[in-house]
mmCIF file of C-alpha atoms in Angstrom:
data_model
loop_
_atom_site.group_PDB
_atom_site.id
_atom_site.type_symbol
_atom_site.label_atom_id
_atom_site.label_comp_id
_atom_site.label_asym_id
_atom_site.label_seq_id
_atom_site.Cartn_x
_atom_site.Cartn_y
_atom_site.Cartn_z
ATOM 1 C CA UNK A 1 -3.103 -6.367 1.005
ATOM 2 C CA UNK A 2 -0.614 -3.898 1.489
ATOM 3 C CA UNK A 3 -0.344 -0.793 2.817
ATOM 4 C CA UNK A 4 1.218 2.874 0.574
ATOM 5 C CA UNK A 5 1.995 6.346 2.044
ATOM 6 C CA UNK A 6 0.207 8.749 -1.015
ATOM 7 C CA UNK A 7 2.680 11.656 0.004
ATOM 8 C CA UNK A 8 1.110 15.248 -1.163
ATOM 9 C CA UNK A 9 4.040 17.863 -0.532
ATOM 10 C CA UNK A 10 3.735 21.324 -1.557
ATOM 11 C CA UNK A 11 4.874 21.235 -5.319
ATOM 12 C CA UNK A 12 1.306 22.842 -6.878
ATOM 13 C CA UNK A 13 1.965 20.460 -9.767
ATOM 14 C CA UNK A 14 1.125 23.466 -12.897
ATOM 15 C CA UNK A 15 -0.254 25.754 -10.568
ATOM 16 C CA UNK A 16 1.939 27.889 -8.966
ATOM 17 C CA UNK A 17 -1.186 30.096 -7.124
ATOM 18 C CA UNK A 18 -0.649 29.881 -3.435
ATOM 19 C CA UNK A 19 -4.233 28.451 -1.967
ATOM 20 C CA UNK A 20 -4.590 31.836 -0.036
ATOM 21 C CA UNK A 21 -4.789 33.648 -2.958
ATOM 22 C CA UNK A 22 -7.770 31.375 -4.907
ATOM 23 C CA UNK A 23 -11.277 32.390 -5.084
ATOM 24 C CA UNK A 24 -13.343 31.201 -1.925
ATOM 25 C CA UNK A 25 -15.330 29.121 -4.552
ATOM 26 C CA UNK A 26 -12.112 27.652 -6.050
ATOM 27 C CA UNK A 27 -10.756 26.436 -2.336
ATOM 28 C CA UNK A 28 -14.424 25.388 -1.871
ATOM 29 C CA UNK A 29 -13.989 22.842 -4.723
ATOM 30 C CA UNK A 30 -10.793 21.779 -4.318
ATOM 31 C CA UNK A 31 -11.591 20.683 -0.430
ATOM 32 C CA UNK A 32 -15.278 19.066 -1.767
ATOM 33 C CA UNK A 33 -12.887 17.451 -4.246
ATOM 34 C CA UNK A 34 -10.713 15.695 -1.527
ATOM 35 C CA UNK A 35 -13.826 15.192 0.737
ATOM 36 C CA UNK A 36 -15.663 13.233 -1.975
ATOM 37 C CA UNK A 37 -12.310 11.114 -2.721
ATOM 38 C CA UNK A 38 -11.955 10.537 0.941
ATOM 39 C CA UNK A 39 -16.075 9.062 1.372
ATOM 40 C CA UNK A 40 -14.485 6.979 -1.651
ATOM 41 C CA UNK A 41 -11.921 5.545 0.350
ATOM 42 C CA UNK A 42 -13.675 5.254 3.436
ATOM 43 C CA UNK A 43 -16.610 3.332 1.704
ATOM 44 C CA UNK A 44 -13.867 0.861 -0.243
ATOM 45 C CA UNK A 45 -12.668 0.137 3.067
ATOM 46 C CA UNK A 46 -9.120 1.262 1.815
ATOM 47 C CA UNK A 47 -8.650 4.315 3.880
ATOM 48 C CA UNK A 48 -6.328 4.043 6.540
ATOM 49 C CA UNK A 49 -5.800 7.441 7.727
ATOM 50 C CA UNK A 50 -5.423 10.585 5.765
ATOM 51 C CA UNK A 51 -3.842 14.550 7.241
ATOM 52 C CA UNK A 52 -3.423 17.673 6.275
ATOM 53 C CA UNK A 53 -0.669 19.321 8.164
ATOM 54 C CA UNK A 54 0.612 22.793 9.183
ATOM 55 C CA UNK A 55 2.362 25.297 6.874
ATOM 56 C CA UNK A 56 5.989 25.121 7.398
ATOM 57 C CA UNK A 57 6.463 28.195 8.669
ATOM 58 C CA UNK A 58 5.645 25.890 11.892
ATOM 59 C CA UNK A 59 7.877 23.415 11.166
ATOM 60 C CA UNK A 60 10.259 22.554 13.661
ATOM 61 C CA UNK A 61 13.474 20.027 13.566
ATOM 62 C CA UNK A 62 14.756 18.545 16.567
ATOM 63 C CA UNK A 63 18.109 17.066 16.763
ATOM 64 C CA UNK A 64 19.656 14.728 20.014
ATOM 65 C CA UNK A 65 22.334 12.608 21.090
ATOM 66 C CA UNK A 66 20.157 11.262 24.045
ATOM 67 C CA UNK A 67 21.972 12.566 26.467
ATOM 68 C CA UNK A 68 22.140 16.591 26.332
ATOM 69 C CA UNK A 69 19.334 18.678 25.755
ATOM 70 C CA UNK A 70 17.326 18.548 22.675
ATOM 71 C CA UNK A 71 18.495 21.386 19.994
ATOM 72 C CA UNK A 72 15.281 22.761 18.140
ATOM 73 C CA UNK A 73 15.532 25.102 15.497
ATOM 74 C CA UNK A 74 13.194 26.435 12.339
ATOM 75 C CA UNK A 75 15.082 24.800 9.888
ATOM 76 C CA UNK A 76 17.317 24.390 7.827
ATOM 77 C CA UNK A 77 14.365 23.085 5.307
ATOM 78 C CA UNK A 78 14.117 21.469 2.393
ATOM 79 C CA UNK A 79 12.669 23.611 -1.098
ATOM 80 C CA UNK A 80 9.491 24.428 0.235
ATOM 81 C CA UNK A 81 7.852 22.644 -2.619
ATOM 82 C CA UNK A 82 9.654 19.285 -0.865
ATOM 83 C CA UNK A 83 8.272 19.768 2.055
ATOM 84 C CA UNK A 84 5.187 17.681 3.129
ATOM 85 C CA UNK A 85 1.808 19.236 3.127
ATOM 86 C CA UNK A 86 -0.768 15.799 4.374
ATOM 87 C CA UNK A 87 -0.666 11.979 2.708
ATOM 88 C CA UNK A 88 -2.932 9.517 2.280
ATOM 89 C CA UNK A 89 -2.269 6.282 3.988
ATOM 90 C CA UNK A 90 -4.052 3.225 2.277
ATOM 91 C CA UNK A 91 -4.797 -0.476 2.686
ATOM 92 C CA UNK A 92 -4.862 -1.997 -0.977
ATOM 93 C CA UNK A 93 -4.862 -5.137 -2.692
ATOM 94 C CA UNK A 94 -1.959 -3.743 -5.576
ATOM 95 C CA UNK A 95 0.714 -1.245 -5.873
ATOM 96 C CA UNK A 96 -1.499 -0.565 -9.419
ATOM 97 C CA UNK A 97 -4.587 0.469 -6.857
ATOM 98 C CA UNK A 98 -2.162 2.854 -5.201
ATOM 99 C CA UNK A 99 -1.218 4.249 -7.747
ATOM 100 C CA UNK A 100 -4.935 4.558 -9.273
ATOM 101 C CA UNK A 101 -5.481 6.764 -5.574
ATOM 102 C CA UNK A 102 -3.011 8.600 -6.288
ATOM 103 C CA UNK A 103 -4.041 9.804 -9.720
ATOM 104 C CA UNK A 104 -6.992 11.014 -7.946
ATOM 105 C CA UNK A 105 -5.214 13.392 -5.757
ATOM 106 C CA UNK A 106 -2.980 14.452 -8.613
ATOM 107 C CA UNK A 107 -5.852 15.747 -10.706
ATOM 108 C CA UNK A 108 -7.404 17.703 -7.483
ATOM 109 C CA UNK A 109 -9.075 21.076 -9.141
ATOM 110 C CA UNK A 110 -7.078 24.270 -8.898
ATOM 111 C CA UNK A 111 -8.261 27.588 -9.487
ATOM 112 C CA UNK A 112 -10.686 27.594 -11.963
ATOM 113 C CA UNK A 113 -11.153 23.572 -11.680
ATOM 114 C CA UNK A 114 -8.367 23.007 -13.691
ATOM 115 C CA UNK A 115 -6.755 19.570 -12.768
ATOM 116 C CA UNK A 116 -3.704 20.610 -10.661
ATOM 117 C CA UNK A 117 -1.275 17.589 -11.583
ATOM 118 C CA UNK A 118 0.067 17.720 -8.830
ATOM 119 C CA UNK A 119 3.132 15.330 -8.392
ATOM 120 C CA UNK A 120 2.290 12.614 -5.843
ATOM 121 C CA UNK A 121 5.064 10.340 -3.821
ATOM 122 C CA UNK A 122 3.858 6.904 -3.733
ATOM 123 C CA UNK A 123 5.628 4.406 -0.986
ATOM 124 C CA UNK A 124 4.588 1.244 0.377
ATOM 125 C CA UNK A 125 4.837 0.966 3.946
ATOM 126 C CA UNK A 126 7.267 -1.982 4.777
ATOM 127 C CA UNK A 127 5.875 -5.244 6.242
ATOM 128 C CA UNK A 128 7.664 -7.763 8.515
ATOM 129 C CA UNK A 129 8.807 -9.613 5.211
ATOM 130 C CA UNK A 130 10.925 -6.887 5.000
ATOM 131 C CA UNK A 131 12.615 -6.771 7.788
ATOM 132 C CA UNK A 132 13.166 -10.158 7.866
ATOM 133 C CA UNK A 133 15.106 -9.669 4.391
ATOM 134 C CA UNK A 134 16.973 -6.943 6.847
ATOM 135 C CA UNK A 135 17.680 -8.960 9.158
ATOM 136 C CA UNK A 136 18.463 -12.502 8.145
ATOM 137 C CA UNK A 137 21.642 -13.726 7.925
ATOM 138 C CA UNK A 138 23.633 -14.082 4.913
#
């Protein structure tokens, strides 16, 4: 088994709506949508953890050399659409059963239950194989 960040950032895949403008009934799906994927998940076993997170308008980035005081500031950001909006983390036999998860989220309804498309970031999460290729010595 092996374990893949499903990365959902803001890019609306063909809908370019912003969620606070849909119909109550059209956030209503798309939310039933994820929360019937999620019972999926969670029944498979494959579900690792899953969150939605803040806008980022709350965003904050932090930079430090350790010694002096943090410097926090609102930005600079990348395209908003880059930006991360939740991800899926999963425990999965293939990288084909990742993607297969991640098709789900892709097609989430928009307004009007139209499939969004929505582009979705798959990564596997690295395993101490890996850093054992990192670290051995050549």
């Amino acid at each position: 088994m092996a374990k893949y960040l499903l990365i959902v950032d803001y890019n609306g895949g063909d809908v370019d709506t912003p969620m606070d403008e849909w119909t109550p009934q059209d956030i209503a799906a798309h939310m039933d949508y994820y929360g019937a994927l999620r019972q999926e998940l969670l029944d498979s076993g494959e579900l690792v953890d899953q969150q939605a997170l803040t806008g980022p308008e709350h965003a904050k980035v932090v930079t430090s050399d350790g010694v002096a005081a943090p410097v926090v500031t609102d930005g600079p950001f990348a395209e908003s659409k880059e930006l991360l909006a939740g991800y899926q983390l999963v425990d999965v036999d293939s990288e084909a059963r990742a993607i297969e998860i991640a098709a789900k989220i892709s097609c989430v309804p928009g307004p009007g239950g139209v499939p969004q498309r929505q582009p979705i970031t798959v990564r596997r999460v690295m395993d101490a194989a890996d850093f054992e290729l990192l670290t051995s010595e050549v």
